[in-house]
XYZ file of C-alpha atoms in Angstrom:
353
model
C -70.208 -0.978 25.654
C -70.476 2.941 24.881
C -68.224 5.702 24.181
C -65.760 5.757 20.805
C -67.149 3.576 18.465
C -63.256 1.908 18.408
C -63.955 0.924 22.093
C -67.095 -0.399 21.057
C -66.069 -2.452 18.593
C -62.658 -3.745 19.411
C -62.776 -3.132 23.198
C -59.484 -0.505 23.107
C -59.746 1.529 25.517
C -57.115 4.285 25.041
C -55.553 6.155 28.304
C -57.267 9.301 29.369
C -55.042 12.390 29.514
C -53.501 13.248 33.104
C -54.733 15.613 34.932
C -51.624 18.117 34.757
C -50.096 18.304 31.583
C -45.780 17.715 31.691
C -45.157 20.593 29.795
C -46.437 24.140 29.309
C -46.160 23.155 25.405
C -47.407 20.239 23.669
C -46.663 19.266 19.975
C -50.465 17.276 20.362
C -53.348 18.435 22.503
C -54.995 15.545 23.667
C -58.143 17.177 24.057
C -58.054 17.431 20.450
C -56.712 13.549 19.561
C -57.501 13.307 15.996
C -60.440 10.995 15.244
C -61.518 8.790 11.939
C -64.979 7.944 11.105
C -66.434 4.501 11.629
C -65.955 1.877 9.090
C -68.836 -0.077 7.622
C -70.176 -3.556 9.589
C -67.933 -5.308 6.964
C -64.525 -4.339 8.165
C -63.083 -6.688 10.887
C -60.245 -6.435 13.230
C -57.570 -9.156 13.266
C -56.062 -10.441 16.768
C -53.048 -9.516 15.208
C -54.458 -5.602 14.485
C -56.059 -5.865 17.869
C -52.992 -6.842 19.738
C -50.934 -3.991 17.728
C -53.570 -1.507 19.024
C -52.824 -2.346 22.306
C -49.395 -2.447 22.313
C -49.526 1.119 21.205
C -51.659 1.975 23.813
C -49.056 0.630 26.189
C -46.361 2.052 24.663
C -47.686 5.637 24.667
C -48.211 5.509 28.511
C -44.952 3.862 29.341
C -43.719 6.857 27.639
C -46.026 9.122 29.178
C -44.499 7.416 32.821
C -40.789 8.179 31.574
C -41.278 11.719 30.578
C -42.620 12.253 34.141
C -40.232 10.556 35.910
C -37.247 12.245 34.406
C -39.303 15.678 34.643
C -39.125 14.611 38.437
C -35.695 13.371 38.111
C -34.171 17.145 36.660
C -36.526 19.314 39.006
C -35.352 17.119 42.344
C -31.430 16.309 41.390
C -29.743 17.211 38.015
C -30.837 20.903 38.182
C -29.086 21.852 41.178
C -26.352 19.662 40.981
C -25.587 18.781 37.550
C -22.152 19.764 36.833
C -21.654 17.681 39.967
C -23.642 15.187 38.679
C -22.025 14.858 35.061
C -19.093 14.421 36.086
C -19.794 11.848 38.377
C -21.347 9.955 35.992
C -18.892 9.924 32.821
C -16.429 9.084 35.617
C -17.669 6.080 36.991
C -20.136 4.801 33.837
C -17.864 6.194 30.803
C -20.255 6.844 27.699
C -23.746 7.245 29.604
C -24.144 10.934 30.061
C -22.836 11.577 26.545
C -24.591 8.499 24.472
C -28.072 8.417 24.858
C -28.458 5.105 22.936
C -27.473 3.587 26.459
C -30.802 5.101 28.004
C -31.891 1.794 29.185
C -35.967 2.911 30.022
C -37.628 4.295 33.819
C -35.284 4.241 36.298
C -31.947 4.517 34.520
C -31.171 8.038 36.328
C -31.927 6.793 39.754
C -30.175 3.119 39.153
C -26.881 5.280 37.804
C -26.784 7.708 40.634
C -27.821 5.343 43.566
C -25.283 2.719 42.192
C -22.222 5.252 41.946
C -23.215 6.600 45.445
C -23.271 2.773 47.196
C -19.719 2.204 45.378
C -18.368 5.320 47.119
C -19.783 4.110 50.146
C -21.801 6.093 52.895
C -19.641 9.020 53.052
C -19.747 9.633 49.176
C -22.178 12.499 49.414
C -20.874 15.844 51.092
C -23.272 17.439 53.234
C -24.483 19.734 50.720
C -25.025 17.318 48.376
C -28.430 15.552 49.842
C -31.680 16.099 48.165
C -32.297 19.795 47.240
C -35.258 21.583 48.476
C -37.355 22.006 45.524
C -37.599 25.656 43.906
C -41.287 26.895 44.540
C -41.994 27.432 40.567
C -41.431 23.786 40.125
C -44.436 21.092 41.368
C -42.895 18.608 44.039
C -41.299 15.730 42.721
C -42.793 12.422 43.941
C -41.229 11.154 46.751
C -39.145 8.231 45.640
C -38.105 10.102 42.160
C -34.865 11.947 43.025
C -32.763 9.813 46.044
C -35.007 6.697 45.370
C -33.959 2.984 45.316
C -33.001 1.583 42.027
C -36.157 -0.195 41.154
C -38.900 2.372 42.804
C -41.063 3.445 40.034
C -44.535 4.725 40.448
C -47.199 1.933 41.063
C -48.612 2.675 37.578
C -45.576 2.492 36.075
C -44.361 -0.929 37.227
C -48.012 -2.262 35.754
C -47.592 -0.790 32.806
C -43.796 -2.283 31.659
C -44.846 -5.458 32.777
C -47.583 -5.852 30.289
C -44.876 -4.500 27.457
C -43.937 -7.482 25.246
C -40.673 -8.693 26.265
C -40.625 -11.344 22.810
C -36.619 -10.760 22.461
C -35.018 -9.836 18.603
C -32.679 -12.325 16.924
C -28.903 -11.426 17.551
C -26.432 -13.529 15.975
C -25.325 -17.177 15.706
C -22.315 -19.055 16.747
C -21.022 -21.917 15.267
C -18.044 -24.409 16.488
C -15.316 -25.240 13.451
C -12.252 -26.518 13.355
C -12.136 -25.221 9.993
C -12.895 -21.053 11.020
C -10.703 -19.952 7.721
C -13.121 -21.652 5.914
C -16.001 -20.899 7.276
C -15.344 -16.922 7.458
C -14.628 -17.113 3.849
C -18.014 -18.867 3.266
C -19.675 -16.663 5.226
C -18.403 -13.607 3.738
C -19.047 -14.938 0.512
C -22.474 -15.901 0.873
C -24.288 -12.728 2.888
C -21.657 -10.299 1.397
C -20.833 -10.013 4.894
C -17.099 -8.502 6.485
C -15.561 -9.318 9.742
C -15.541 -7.274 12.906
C -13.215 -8.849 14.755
C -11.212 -12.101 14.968
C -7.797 -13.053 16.768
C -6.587 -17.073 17.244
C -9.961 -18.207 18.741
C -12.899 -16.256 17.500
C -14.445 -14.402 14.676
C -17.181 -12.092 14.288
C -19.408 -11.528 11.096
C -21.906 -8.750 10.117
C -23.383 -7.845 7.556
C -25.773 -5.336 8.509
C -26.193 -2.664 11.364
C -25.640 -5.438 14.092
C -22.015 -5.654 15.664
C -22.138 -9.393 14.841
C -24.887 -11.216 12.961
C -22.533 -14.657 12.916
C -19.725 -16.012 14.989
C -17.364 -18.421 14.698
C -15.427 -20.727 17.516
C -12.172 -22.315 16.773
C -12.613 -25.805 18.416
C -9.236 -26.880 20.641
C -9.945 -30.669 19.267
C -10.504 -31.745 15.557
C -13.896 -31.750 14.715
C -16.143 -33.787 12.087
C -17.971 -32.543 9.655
C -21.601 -32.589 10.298
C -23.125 -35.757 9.487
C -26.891 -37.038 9.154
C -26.627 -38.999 12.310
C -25.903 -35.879 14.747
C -28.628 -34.107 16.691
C -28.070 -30.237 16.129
C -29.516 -27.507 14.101
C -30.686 -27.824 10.804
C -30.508 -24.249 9.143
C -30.279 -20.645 9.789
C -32.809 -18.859 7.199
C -32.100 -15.222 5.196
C -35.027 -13.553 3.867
C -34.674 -11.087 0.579
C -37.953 -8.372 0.234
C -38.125 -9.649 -3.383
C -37.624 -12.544 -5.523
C -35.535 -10.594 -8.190
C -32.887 -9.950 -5.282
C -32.524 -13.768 -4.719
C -31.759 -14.583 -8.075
C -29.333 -12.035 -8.170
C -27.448 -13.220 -4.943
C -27.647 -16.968 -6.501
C -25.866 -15.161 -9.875
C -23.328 -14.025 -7.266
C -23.009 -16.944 -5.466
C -23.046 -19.390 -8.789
C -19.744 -17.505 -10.249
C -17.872 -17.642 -7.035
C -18.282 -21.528 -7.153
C -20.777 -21.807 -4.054
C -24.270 -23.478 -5.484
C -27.451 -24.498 -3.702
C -27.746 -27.908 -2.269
C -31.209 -28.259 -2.687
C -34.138 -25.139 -3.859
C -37.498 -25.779 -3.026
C -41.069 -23.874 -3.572
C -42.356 -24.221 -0.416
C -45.428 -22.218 -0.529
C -45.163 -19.826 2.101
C -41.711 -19.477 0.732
C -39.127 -19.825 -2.340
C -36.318 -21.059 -0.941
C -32.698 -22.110 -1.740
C -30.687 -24.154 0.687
C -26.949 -23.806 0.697
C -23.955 -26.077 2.761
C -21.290 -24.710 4.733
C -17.823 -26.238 4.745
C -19.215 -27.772 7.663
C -22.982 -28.840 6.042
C -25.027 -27.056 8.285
C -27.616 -25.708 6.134
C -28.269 -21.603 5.225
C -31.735 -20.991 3.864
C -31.787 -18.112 1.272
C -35.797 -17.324 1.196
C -38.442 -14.651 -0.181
C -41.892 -14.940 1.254
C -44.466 -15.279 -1.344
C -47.134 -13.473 0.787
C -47.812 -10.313 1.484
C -48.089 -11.374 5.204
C -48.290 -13.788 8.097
C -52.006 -14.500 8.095
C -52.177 -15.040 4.487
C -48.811 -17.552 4.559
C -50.489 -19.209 8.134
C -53.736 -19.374 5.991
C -51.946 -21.293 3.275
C -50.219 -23.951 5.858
C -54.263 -24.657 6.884
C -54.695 -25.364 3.024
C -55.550 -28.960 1.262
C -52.301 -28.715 -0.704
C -50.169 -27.706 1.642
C -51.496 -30.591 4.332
C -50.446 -32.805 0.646
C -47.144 -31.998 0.960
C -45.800 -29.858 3.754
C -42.265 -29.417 1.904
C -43.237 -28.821 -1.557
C -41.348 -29.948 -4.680
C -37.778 -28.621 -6.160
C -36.728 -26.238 -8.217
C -34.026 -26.064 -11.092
C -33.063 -22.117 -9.764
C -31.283 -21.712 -13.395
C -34.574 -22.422 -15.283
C -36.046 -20.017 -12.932
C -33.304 -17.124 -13.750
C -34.374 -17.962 -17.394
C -38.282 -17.084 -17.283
C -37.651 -14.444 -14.959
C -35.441 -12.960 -17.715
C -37.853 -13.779 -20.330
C -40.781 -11.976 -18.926
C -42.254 -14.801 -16.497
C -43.687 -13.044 -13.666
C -42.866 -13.304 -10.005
C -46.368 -14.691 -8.988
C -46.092 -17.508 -11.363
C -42.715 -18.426 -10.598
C -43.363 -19.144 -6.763
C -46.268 -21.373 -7.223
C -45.653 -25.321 -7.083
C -47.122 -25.818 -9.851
C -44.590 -23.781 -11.796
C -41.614 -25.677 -10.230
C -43.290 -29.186 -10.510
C -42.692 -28.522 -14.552
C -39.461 -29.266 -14.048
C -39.972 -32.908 -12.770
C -37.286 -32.838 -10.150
C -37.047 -35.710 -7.377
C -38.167 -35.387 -4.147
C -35.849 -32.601 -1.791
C -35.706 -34.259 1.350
C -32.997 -36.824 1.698
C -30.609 -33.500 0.366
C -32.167 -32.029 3.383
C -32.072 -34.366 5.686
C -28.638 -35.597 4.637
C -29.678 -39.216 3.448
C -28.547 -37.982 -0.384
């Protein structure tokens, strides 16, 4: 394999520049990418680092596609008719044409426009307001760009946002309660969260930049608390960037009256488990490793295939040596919290104790 010695030896093969450039001005030449030297033979490349690589790749020409599709978009449609246009769409899609956080990726433009033109039916377009002829400073727009279907991208396009990842993002959970007072105190309580909204049946908990992180459903029928003998979901897990911030939260937590069922030192993690008013479990965690190859290492290790759960914790002798000058390394290590001679953590978290 020739060329860039990154090709070489990771097989990345970065886009080549189009042949036209979108705009007159560019805030990067790419004839002039920047470049690094090679590393020595003893630096390797991760699948992890490899798949990152090309997931940038991706993502720079899926951009690349958009930029040239809503170039096409303006020159063959929005120029020439876009007071028209605007108003048209704050009318029938209130919010799109003045919040861009609704931009929704290619085709947006063309789904909008088509969509509020079918609605209106055939006769929703005076004469004058078919497809422009393009001015002759401006290149031709591609065929399909300005009056196209909703899903008509360019071929190139389409292959390129179906190879982008599509691995969704954690939203929110719901739980069922005939206790929701209860459980919205908890909740509040525990992540220092507030409610969003709530009225006779539901309730709606952030505590972050998320609308809802947590949501509760008042159950029309008594319910039972949750007992060892039901199938359902163990625990929802909370992860702190730093061990100091946990023990703070369990301060917090300790003076308001709510206490950990259960901590364990896990290995990948230090963790505290905490009980709902229902008993579902809420893991409070900080990751002792600086990332997800060195924690999957660790699972692969001979003590961790000794004892996948790892012993527990007293979380009050661990505020202690923190305060006394122990150090964060040698607090999340089993062997620190096997010192404390504790009994074994899983019938607390399996419900048999």
């Amino acid at each position: 394999m020739s060329g860039h010695w990154l090709t070489r030896r990771t097989g990345l093969v970065p886009t080549a520049p189009p042949p036209a450039r979108l705009s007159e001005r560019s805030v990067l030449d790419e004839a002039i990418r920047p470049s690094a030297p090679e590393p020595g033979p003893e630096v390797t490349f991760t699948c992890r680092g490899l798949a990152a690589g090309q997931h940038l790749i991706d993502v720079h020409d899926h951009y690349r596609a958009e930029l040239q599709q809503v170039r096409d978009l303006l020159t063959g449609t929005l120029l020439s008719h876009f007071a028209y246009e605007e108003r048209e769409l704050i009318a029938r899609w209130p919010g799109t044409a003045s919040s861009p956080a609704r931009y929704e990726g290619p085709g947006v433009i063309a789904r909008i426009t088509t969509q509020h033109s079918a609605d209106a039916g055939p006769d929703h377009r005076r004469p004058s307001d078919a497809c422009p002829p393009v001015p002759s400073s401006s290149p031709p727009p591609k065929e399909s760009a300005p009056c196209a279907p909703p899903s008509s991208l360019p071929d190139e396009a389409m292959e390129r946002r179906s190879r982008m990842p599509t691995t969704p993002n954690f939203a929110h959970v719901v739980f069922q309660t005939s206790q929701p007072e209860s459980m919205r105190a908890w909740y509040c309580q525990l992540l220092d969260a507030h409610v969003v909204y709530e009225d006779g049946g539901l309730a709606f908990i952030t505590f972050d930049e998320e609308h809802h992180r947590i949501a509760l459903i008042k159950s029309p029928v008594r319910l039972e608390r949750k007992t060892p003998t039901v199938a359902a979901m163990h625990h929802v897990a909370y992860t702190f960037s730093h061990l100091d911030d946990m023990l703070a939260r369990y301060e917090v937590l300790r003076d308001a009256g709510i206490r950990p069922a259960v901590c364990i030192a896990h290995g990948p993690t230090t963790s505290m488990y905490y009980q709902d008013p229902d008993g579902n479990f809420v893991e409070m965690q900080v990751d002792n490793f600086g990332g997800p190859d060195e924690a999957t290492a660790y699972m692969h290790s001979p003590e961790y295939a000794e004892d996948s759960v790892g012993p527990a914790f007293d979380p009050e002798e661990m505020l202690r040596a923190r305060r006394n000058g122990a150090t964060v390394e040698e607090l999340t290590t089993r062997s620190w919290a096997r010192k404390a001679g504790l009994s074994d953590p899983m019938p607390v978290l399996t419900g048999a104790r």
